[in-house]
Coordinates of C-alpha atoms in Angstrom, one line a residue:
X1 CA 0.0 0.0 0.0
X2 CA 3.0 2.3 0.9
X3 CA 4.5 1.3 -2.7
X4 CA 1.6 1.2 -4.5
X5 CA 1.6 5.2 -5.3
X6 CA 4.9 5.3 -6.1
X7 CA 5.2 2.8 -8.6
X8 CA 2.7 4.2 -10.3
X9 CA 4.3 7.2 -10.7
X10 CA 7.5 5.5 -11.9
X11 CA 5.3 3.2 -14.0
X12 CA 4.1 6.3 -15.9
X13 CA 7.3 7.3 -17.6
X14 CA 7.0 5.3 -20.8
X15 CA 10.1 3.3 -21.0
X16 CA 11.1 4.0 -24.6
X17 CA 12.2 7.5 -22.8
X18 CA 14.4 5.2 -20.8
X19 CA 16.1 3.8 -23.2
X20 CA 18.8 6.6 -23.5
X21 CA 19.6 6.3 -20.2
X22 CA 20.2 2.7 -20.7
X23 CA 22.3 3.3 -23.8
X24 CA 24.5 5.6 -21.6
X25 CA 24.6 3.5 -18.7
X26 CA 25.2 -0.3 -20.9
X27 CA 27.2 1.5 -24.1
X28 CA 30.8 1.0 -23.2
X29 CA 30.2 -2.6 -21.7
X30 CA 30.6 -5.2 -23.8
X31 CA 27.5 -6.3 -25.7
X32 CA 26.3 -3.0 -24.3
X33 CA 23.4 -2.0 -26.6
X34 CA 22.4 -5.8 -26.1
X35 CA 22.1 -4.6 -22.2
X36 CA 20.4 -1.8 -22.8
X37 CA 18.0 -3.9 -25.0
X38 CA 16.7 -5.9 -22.2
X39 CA 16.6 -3.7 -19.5
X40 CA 13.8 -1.6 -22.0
X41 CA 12.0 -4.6 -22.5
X42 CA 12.2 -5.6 -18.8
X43 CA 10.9 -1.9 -18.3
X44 CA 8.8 -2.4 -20.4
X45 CA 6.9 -5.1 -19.0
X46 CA 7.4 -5.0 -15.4
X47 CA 4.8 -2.6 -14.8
X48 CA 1.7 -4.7 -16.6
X49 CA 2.8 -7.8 -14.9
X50 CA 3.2 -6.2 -11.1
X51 CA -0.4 -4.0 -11.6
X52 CA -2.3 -6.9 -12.5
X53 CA -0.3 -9.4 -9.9
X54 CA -1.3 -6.9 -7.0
X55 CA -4.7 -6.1 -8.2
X56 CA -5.3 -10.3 -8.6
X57 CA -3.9 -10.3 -4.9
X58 CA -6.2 -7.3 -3.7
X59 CA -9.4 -9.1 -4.8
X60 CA -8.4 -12.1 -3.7
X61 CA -11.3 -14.0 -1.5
X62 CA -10.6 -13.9 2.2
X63 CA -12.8 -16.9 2.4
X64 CA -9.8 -18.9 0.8
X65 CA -7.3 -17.5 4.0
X66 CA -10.1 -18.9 6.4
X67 CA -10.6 -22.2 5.0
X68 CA -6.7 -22.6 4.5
X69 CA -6.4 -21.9 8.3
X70 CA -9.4 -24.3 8.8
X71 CA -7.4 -26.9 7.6
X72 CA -4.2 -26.1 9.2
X73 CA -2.3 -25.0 5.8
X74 CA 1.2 -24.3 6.8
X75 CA 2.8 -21.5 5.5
X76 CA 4.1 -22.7 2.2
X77 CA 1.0 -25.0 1.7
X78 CA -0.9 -22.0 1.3
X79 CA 1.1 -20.3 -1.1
X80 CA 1.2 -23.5 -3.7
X81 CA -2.3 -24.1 -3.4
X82 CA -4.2 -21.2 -2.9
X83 CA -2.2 -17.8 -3.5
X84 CA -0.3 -19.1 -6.8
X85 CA -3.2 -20.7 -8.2
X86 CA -5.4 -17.6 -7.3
X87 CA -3.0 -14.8 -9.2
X88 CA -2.5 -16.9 -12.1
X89 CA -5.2 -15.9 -14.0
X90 CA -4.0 -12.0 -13.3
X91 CA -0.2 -13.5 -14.1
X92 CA -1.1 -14.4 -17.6
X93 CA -3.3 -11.7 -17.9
X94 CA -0.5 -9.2 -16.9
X95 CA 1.9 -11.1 -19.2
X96 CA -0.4 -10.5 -21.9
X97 CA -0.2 -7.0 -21.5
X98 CA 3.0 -6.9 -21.1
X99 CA 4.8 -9.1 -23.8
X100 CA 2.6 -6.5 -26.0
X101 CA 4.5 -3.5 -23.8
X102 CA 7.7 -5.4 -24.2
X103 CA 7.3 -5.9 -28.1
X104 CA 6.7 -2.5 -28.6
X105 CA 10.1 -1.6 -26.3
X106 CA 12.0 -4.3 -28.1
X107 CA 11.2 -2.3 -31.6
X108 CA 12.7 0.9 -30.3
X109 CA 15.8 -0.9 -28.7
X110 CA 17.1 -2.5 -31.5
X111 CA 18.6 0.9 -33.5
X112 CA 19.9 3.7 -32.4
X113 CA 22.6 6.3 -33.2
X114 CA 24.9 8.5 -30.8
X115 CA 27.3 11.0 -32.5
X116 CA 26.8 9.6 -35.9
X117 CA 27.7 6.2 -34.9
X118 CA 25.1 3.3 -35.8
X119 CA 24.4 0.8 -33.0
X120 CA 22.0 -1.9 -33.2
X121 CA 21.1 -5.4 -32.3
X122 CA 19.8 -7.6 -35.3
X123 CA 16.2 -7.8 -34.8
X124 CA 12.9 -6.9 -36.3
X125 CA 13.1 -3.2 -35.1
X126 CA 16.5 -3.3 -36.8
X127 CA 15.1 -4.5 -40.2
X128 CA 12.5 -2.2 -40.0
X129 CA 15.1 0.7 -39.1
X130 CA 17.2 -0.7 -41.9
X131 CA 15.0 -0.9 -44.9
X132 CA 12.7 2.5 -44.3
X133 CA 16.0 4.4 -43.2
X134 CA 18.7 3.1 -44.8
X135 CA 17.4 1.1 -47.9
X136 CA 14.7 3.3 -48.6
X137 CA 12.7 0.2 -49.7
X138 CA 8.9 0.5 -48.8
X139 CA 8.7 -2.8 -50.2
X140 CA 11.0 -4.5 -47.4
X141 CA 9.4 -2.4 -45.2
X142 CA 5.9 -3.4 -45.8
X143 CA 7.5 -7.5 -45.9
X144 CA 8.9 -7.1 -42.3
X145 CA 5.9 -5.5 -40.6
X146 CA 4.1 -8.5 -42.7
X147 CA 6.4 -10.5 -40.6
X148 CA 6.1 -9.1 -37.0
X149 CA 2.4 -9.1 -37.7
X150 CA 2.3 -12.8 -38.2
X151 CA 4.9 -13.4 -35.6
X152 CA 2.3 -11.3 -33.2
X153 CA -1.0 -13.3 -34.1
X154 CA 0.7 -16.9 -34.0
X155 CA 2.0 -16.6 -30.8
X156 CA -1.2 -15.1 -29.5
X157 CA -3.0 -18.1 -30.9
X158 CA -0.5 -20.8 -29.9
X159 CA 1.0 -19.8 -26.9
X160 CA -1.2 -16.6 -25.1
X161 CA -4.7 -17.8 -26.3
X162 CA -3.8 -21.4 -24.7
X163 CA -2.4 -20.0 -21.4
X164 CA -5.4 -17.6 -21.0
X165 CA -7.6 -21.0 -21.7
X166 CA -5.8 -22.4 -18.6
X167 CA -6.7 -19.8 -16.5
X168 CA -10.2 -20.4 -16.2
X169 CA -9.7 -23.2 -14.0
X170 CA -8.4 -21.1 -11.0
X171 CA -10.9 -18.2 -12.0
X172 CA -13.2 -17.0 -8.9
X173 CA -16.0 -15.1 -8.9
X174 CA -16.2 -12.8 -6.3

């Protein structure tokens, strides 16, 4: 509760205005721009995930803590079958959000240029960076945003859609 205001705060800088801190911080490491990659992405997502975790845990039946100290739950008990099982359906959900959060911040991370100097990671911000900026080709273009558009709807079909399925068996109504 004491938390709670100030992530939010922090949670509303978008992390694509991170990313040049990153870049400064990660940029004379080795695989630095890598770094500064994932730490976007990870900012990226954090926020969706935690949100929806602590709202899952807010609305959480306080029937369940009685009947888990009905029946003598120890400590751990009660985590692995009760509290896990009841914020999975807000984990997933949260992970939902935020692969889409982190997609977005994985675009942005994968080209940028300090001082006239190119750096980038090979990835499909990259080619997209690569063929508008670079190339000029708006057919290339068009053929990698095909790409992360089908990359985008099969994993929600195959992988998200599946784990959201899975979820309703520890849904509760309140």
């Amino acid at each position: 509760r004491i938390l709670d205001p100030i992530f939010e705060i922090i949670a509303s800088i978008p992390a694509t205005a991170l990313f040049p801190f990153f870049v400064l911080i990660f940029i004379k490491m080795p695989f630095g721009i890598n770094l500064a990659s994932i730490f976007l992405i990870m900012t990226g997502m954090q926020w969706y995930i935690l949100f929806n975790v602590l709202s899952g845990i807010r609305t959480f039946p306080t029937d369940y803590d009685a009947v888990s100290k009905a029946f003598g739950f120890t400590k751990w008990q009660y985590i692995r079958k009760v509290l896990l099982p009841g914020i999975f359906p807000p984990l997933v959900t949260g992970s939902i959000t935020g692969w889409g959060g982190g997609w977005n911040a994985l675009i942005v991370s994968e080209y940028i240029v300090i001082n006239g100097v190119a750096y980038s990671v090979l990835g499909i911000g990259y080619l997209i960076d690569y063929a508008t900026y670079v190339k000029g080709n708006v057919f290339l273009n068009m053929f990698y945003v095909f790409i992360m558009a089908v990359t985008v709807v099969a994993l929600n079909r195959l992988f998200w859609r599946r784990m959201y399925a899975r979820t309703q068996r520890y849904a509760y109504t309140s």
